[in-house]
mmCIF file of C-alpha atoms in Angstrom:
data_model
loop_
_atom_site.group_PDB
_atom_site.id
_atom_site.type_symbol
_atom_site.label_atom_id
_atom_site.label_comp_id
_atom_site.label_asym_id
_atom_site.label_seq_id
_atom_site.Cartn_x
_atom_site.Cartn_y
_atom_site.Cartn_z
ATOM 1 C CA MET A 1 -26.336 -17.628 18.436
ATOM 2 C CA SER A 2 -22.969 -19.306 17.965
ATOM 3 C CA LEU A 3 -19.551 -18.934 19.612
ATOM 4 C CA GLU A 4 -17.706 -20.722 16.804
ATOM 5 C CA TRP A 5 -16.225 -17.482 15.441
ATOM 6 C CA PHE A 6 -15.268 -16.365 18.956
ATOM 7 C CA ASP A 7 -13.466 -19.666 19.656
ATOM 8 C CA ARG A 8 -11.624 -19.566 16.309
ATOM 9 C CA VAL A 9 -10.336 -16.065 16.954
ATOM 10 C CA CYS A 10 -9.277 -16.979 20.508
ATOM 11 C CA SER A 11 -7.262 -19.943 19.248
ATOM 12 C CA GLU A 12 -5.348 -17.806 16.734
ATOM 13 C CA MET A 13 -5.032 -14.538 18.635
ATOM 14 C CA GLN A 14 -2.053 -15.122 20.940
ATOM 15 C CA ASP A 15 0.259 -16.701 18.361
ATOM 16 C CA SER A 16 -0.681 -14.088 15.765
ATOM 17 C CA LEU A 17 0.075 -11.152 18.064
ATOM 18 C CA GLU A 18 3.368 -12.670 19.169
ATOM 19 C CA SER A 19 4.449 -13.162 15.558
ATOM 20 C CA ILE A 20 3.826 -9.550 14.494
ATOM 21 C CA CYS A 21 5.163 -7.785 17.598
ATOM 22 C CA ASP A 22 8.307 -8.687 19.556
ATOM 23 C CA GLN A 23 7.391 -6.346 22.414
ATOM 24 C CA TYR A 24 3.981 -7.958 22.872
ATOM 25 C CA ASP A 25 5.671 -11.371 22.711
ATOM 26 C CA GLU A 26 7.790 -10.353 25.724
ATOM 27 C CA ILE A 27 5.166 -8.824 28.027
ATOM 28 C CA GLY A 28 1.669 -9.223 26.549
ATOM 29 C CA HIS A 29 -0.955 -11.509 28.062
ATOM 30 C CA MET A 30 -4.572 -12.288 27.298
ATOM 31 C CA ARG A 31 -7.438 -13.759 29.298
ATOM 32 C CA ILE A 32 -10.644 -15.255 27.890
ATOM 33 C CA ASP A 33 -14.039 -14.840 29.549
ATOM 34 C CA ARG A 34 -16.385 -17.130 27.627
ATOM 35 C CA ALA A 35 -19.139 -17.190 30.255
ATOM 36 C CA ALA A 36 -20.186 -13.538 29.977
ATOM 37 C CA LYS A 37 -23.337 -12.465 28.113
ATOM 38 C CA HIS A 38 -20.974 -10.872 25.606
ATOM 39 C CA PRO A 39 -17.830 -13.070 25.774
ATOM 40 C CA LYS A 40 -14.632 -11.065 25.880
ATOM 41 C CA ILE A 41 -10.848 -11.221 25.657
ATOM 42 C CA GLU A 42 -8.854 -8.989 27.998
ATOM 43 C CA PHE A 43 -5.347 -7.971 26.947
ATOM 44 C CA PHE A 44 -3.004 -6.924 29.722
ATOM 45 C CA VAL A 45 0.553 -6.531 30.973
ATOM 46 C CA GLU A 46 1.762 -7.283 34.490
ATOM 47 C CA PHE A 47 4.149 -5.149 36.500
ATOM 48 C CA GLU A 48 5.839 -5.819 39.830
ATOM 49 C CA GLU A 49 3.844 -6.650 42.969
ATOM 50 C CA GLU A 50 1.085 -8.306 40.918
ATOM 51 C CA ASP A 51 0.073 -4.976 39.375
ATOM 52 C CA ARG A 52 -1.986 -5.910 36.309
ATOM 53 C CA GLU A 53 -2.888 -3.304 33.689
ATOM 54 C CA VAL A 54 -5.605 -4.136 31.149
ATOM 55 C CA PHE A 55 -4.954 -2.107 28.015
ATOM 56 C CA CYS A 56 -7.793 -3.411 25.834
ATOM 57 C CA THR A 57 -10.987 -5.459 26.068
ATOM 58 C CA LEU A 58 -12.284 -7.142 22.924
ATOM 59 C CA PHE A 59 -15.985 -8.034 23.107
ATOM 60 C CA PHE A 60 -17.984 -10.505 21.037
ATOM 61 C CA ASP A 61 -21.672 -10.031 20.241
ATOM 62 C CA PRO A 62 -23.005 -13.616 19.857
ATOM 63 C CA HIS A 63 -26.302 -12.460 18.352
ATOM 64 C CA ASN A 64 -24.698 -10.574 15.459
ATOM 65 C CA GLU A 65 -21.532 -12.747 15.547
ATOM 66 C CA GLU A 66 -19.179 -9.770 15.481
ATOM 67 C CA PHE A 67 -16.265 -8.468 17.525
ATOM 68 C CA TYR A 68 -16.133 -4.919 18.815
ATOM 69 C CA ILE A 69 -14.137 -2.562 21.025
ATOM 70 C CA GLU A 70 -15.822 0.095 23.136
ATOM 71 C CA ASP A 71 -14.373 3.602 23.073
ATOM 72 C CA PHE A 72 -15.293 6.927 24.635
ATOM 73 C CA ASP A 73 -15.860 10.047 22.536
ATOM 74 C CA LEU A 74 -14.599 13.075 24.490
ATOM 75 C CA THR A 75 -16.536 15.441 22.230
ATOM 76 C CA THR A 76 -19.988 13.906 22.677
ATOM 77 C CA GLY A 77 -19.370 12.251 26.036
ATOM 78 C CA GLU A 78 -20.783 8.985 24.707
ATOM 79 C CA THR A 79 -19.454 5.437 24.385
ATOM 80 C CA TYR A 80 -19.463 3.897 20.934
ATOM 81 C CA ARG A 81 -18.542 0.550 19.378
ATOM 82 C CA GLN A 82 -15.786 0.007 16.875
ATOM 83 C CA ILE A 83 -16.796 -3.081 14.876
ATOM 84 C CA LEU A 84 -13.912 -5.337 13.794
ATOM 85 C CA PRO A 85 -15.191 -7.607 11.000
ATOM 86 C CA ASN A 86 -12.185 -9.891 10.483
ATOM 87 C CA ILE A 87 -9.068 -11.240 12.195
ATOM 88 C CA GLU A 88 -6.742 -8.816 10.386
ATOM 89 C CA ASP A 89 -8.710 -5.797 11.656
ATOM 90 C CA ILE A 90 -8.720 -7.248 15.173
ATOM 91 C CA LEU A 91 -4.947 -7.812 15.185
ATOM 92 C CA ASP A 92 -4.254 -4.332 13.823
ATOM 93 C CA ALA A 93 -6.477 -2.716 16.445
ATOM 94 C CA ILE A 94 -4.975 -4.637 19.392
ATOM 95 C CA HIS A 95 -1.457 -3.994 18.113
ATOM 96 C CA GLU A 96 -2.060 -0.238 17.830
ATOM 97 C CA ILE A 97 -3.754 0.014 21.236
ATOM 98 C CA PHE A 98 -0.912 -1.950 22.853
ATOM 99 C CA HIS A 99 1.769 0.424 21.594
ATOM 100 C CA ASN A 100 -0.282 3.507 22.492
ATOM 101 C CA PHE A 101 -0.654 2.085 25.989
ATOM 102 C CA MET A 102 3.055 1.282 26.361
ATOM 103 C CA ASP A 103 4.041 4.750 25.095
ATOM 104 C CA SER A 104 1.779 6.381 27.685
ATOM 105 C CA GLU A 105 3.112 4.110 30.458
ATOM 106 C CA ILE A 106 6.718 5.003 29.685
ATOM 107 C CA GLU A 107 5.878 8.710 29.642
ATOM 108 C CA ASP A 108 4.357 8.384 33.129
ATOM 109 C CA ILE A 109 7.498 6.822 34.623
ATOM 110 C CA ASP A 110 10.160 9.086 36.112
ATOM 111 C CA ASP A 111 13.382 7.770 34.571
ATOM 112 C CA ASP A 112 15.407 9.239 37.437
ATOM 113 C CA GLU A 113 13.619 7.023 39.959
ATOM 114 C CA ILE A 114 12.508 3.866 38.115
ATOM 115 C CA ASP A 115 14.232 1.695 35.548
ATOM 116 C CA VAL A 116 11.500 0.674 33.095
ATOM 117 C CA THR A 117 13.313 -2.511 32.104
ATOM 118 C CA ASP A 118 13.350 -3.603 35.755
ATOM 119 C CA GLU A 119 9.693 -2.731 36.290
ATOM 120 C CA ILE A 120 8.164 -4.823 33.517
ATOM 121 C CA ASP A 121 7.737 -8.561 33.985
ATOM 122 C CA THR A 122 9.128 -10.094 30.787
ATOM 123 C CA ASP A 123 8.185 -13.672 31.678
ATOM 124 C CA ASP A 124 5.429 -14.696 29.307
ATOM 125 C CA TYR A 125 4.717 -18.166 27.966
ATOM 126 C CA ASP A 126 8.114 -19.651 28.890
ATOM 127 C CA GLU A 127 8.683 -19.350 32.608
ATOM 128 C CA ASP A 128 9.634 -21.145 35.798
ATOM 129 C CA VAL A 129 6.875 -22.135 38.206
ATOM 130 C CA TYR A 130 6.915 -23.733 41.625
ATOM 131 C CA ALA A 131 5.380 -27.175 41.978
ATOM 132 C CA ASP A 132 4.529 -28.635 45.358
ATOM 133 C CA GLY A 133 7.361 -30.946 46.274
ATOM 134 C CA GLY A 134 6.387 -31.738 49.843
ATOM 135 C CA GLU A 135 8.883 -30.214 52.259
ATOM 136 C CA TYR A 136 10.552 -28.214 49.471
ATOM 137 C CA ASP A 137 9.264 -26.371 46.409
ATOM 138 C CA VAL A 138 10.560 -27.690 43.082
ATOM 139 C CA VAL A 139 11.151 -25.255 40.219
ATOM 140 C CA VAL A 140 9.994 -26.515 36.811
ATOM 141 C CA ASP A 141 10.425 -24.928 33.392
ATOM 142 C CA VAL A 142 7.040 -24.576 31.689
ATOM 143 C CA GLU A 143 5.892 -23.675 28.200
ATOM 144 C CA TRP A 144 2.358 -22.300 28.472
ATOM 145 C CA THR A 145 0.174 -23.372 25.551
ATOM 146 C CA THR A 146 -2.983 -21.420 26.439
ATOM 147 C CA PRO A 147 -3.720 -17.961 27.791
ATOM 148 C CA GLU A 148 -5.338 -17.476 31.179
ATOM 149 C CA VAL A 149 -8.995 -18.562 30.916
ATOM 150 C CA LEU A 150 -11.687 -17.365 33.308
ATOM 151 C CA ALA A 151 -13.399 -20.437 34.777
ATOM 152 C CA TYR A 152 -15.633 -18.770 37.362
ATOM 153 C CA SER A 153 -16.484 -15.307 38.701
ATOM 154 C CA TYR A 154 -18.953 -13.943 41.229
ATOM 155 C CA LEU A 155 -19.901 -10.252 41.081
ATOM 156 C CA ASP A 156 -16.693 -8.229 41.548
ATOM 157 C CA GLU A 157 -15.596 -10.260 44.549
ATOM 158 C CA VAL A 158 -14.101 -13.561 43.374
ATOM 159 C CA GLU A 159 -12.682 -15.032 40.182
ATOM 160 C CA VAL A 160 -10.931 -18.298 39.322
ATOM 161 C CA THR A 161 -8.737 -18.694 36.242
ATOM 162 C CA TYR A 162 -6.794 -21.568 34.687
ATOM 163 C CA LYS A 163 -4.107 -21.956 32.059
ATOM 164 C CA PHE A 164 -2.502 -25.080 30.623
ATOM 165 C CA GLY A 165 1.152 -25.727 29.913
ATOM 166 C CA VAL A 166 3.722 -28.439 29.316
ATOM 167 C CA VAL A 167 6.700 -29.147 31.584
ATOM 168 C CA LYS A 168 9.667 -28.943 29.222
ATOM 169 C CA GLU A 169 11.848 -31.515 30.960
ATOM 170 C CA THR A 170 9.257 -34.293 31.258
ATOM 171 C CA GLY A 171 6.520 -33.448 28.749
ATOM 172 C CA ASP A 172 3.901 -33.661 31.524
ATOM 173 C CA GLY A 173 0.857 -31.402 31.517
ATOM 174 C CA ILE A 174 0.400 -28.660 34.114
ATOM 175 C CA LEU A 175 -2.711 -26.757 35.167
ATOM 176 C CA HIS A 176 -2.078 -23.390 36.808
ATOM 177 C CA ARG A 177 -5.011 -22.162 38.941
ATOM 178 C CA ILE A 178 -5.359 -18.666 40.377
ATOM 179 C CA ASN A 179 -8.080 -17.822 42.893
ATOM 180 C CA ARG A 180 -8.451 -14.042 43.248
ATOM 181 C CA ILE A 181 -10.424 -12.317 46.006
ATOM 182 C CA PHE A 182 -11.066 -8.572 45.617
ATOM 183 C CA THR A 183 -11.415 -6.755 48.953
ATOM 184 C CA GLU A 184 -13.314 -3.580 49.755
ATOM 185 C CA GLY A 185 -10.005 -1.776 50.101
ATOM 186 C CA ASP A 186 -9.201 -2.349 46.406
ATOM 187 C CA GLU A 187 -6.667 -5.026 47.312
ATOM 188 C CA THR A 188 -6.357 -8.355 45.521
ATOM 189 C CA ILE A 189 -5.610 -11.569 47.394
ATOM 190 C CA GLU A 190 -4.294 -14.333 45.142
ATOM 191 C CA ASP A 191 -3.921 -18.046 45.825
ATOM 192 C CA GLU A 192 -1.971 -19.910 43.123
ATOM 193 C CA THR A 193 -1.686 -23.675 42.721
ATOM 194 C CA ASN A 194 -0.149 -25.964 40.098
ATOM 195 C CA PHE A 195 -1.285 -29.481 39.252
ATOM 196 C CA ILE A 196 1.124 -31.637 37.213
ATOM 197 C CA PHE A 197 0.021 -34.865 35.528
ATOM 198 C CA SER A 198 1.240 -37.217 32.813
ATOM 199 C CA LYS A 199 -0.442 -37.813 29.462
ATOM 200 C CA GLU A 200 -1.328 -41.326 30.621
ATOM 201 C CA GLU A 201 -3.202 -39.899 33.623
ATOM 202 C CA ALA A 202 -5.187 -37.317 31.654
ATOM 203 C CA GLY A 203 -7.855 -39.721 30.396
ATOM 204 C CA ALA A 204 -8.563 -41.099 33.862
ATOM 205 C CA ILE A 205 -8.776 -37.571 35.324
ATOM 206 C CA ILE A 206 -11.270 -36.454 32.661
ATOM 207 C CA GLU A 207 -13.332 -39.608 33.140
ATOM 208 C CA LEU A 208 -13.466 -39.186 36.925
ATOM 209 C CA ILE A 209 -14.678 -35.609 36.589
ATOM 210 C CA GLU A 210 -17.328 -36.435 33.995
ATOM 211 C CA GLU A 211 -18.674 -39.379 36.012
ATOM 212 C CA ASN A 212 -18.975 -37.342 39.212
ATOM 213 C CA MET A 213 -20.306 -34.003 37.969
ATOM 214 C CA ASP A 214 -23.842 -34.909 39.127
ATOM 215 C CA VAL A 215 -22.759 -35.390 42.758
ATOM 216 C CA MET A 216 -21.012 -32.025 42.945
ATOM 217 C CA GLU A 217 -22.762 -28.958 44.298
ATOM 218 C CA GLY A 218 -22.551 -25.610 42.534
ATOM 219 C CA PHE A 219 -21.974 -22.314 44.282
ATOM 220 C CA ASP A 220 -25.174 -20.905 45.796
ATOM 221 C CA PRO A 221 -24.718 -17.250 46.852
ATOM 222 C CA SER A 222 -27.966 -17.369 48.852
#
């Protein structure tokens, strides 16, 4: 079993979707879960008040080395797989599902009460983030170079994600970490942090982590 094909598709997916669809470029996001038994890519949009809507999940079968999307047949009442053999088929499928989703979302909004253009968060890969500046928060302009990647999850209770970007003004790297806790009341508690570092520091940071992995303790749910 190999994840080489999965990793290649992940590296090309975001840029390819942005280049073929201006609307996805404005509001589309993707998150990679490489640790699952069947690794997956979730495609989503975010609305106000941290309301995230996943419109498609692309799965990868590592045994057969193929991508697929699960769909539900209303006639038979069964779930089936749509196999997507190449990157062109994957892009076409995600693109079509995205527009079907957006069309249905717009139809559900009462235009007399809600302005759709105000509801959708159009900040995507270029955005301002807050970095810890001591007594005051400092706003920095960031170009995100990766999608949100799932680093850890436990059941349906906790997940930790990271994404990497570059601070436009200084060229420094930035790691954006989100710790999400899902409560029994279907609420999501999020804790976001940003870590900024220079290119010269990166090697020392990597070396420190690698040299001290054996003294760290993993999470033990028992």
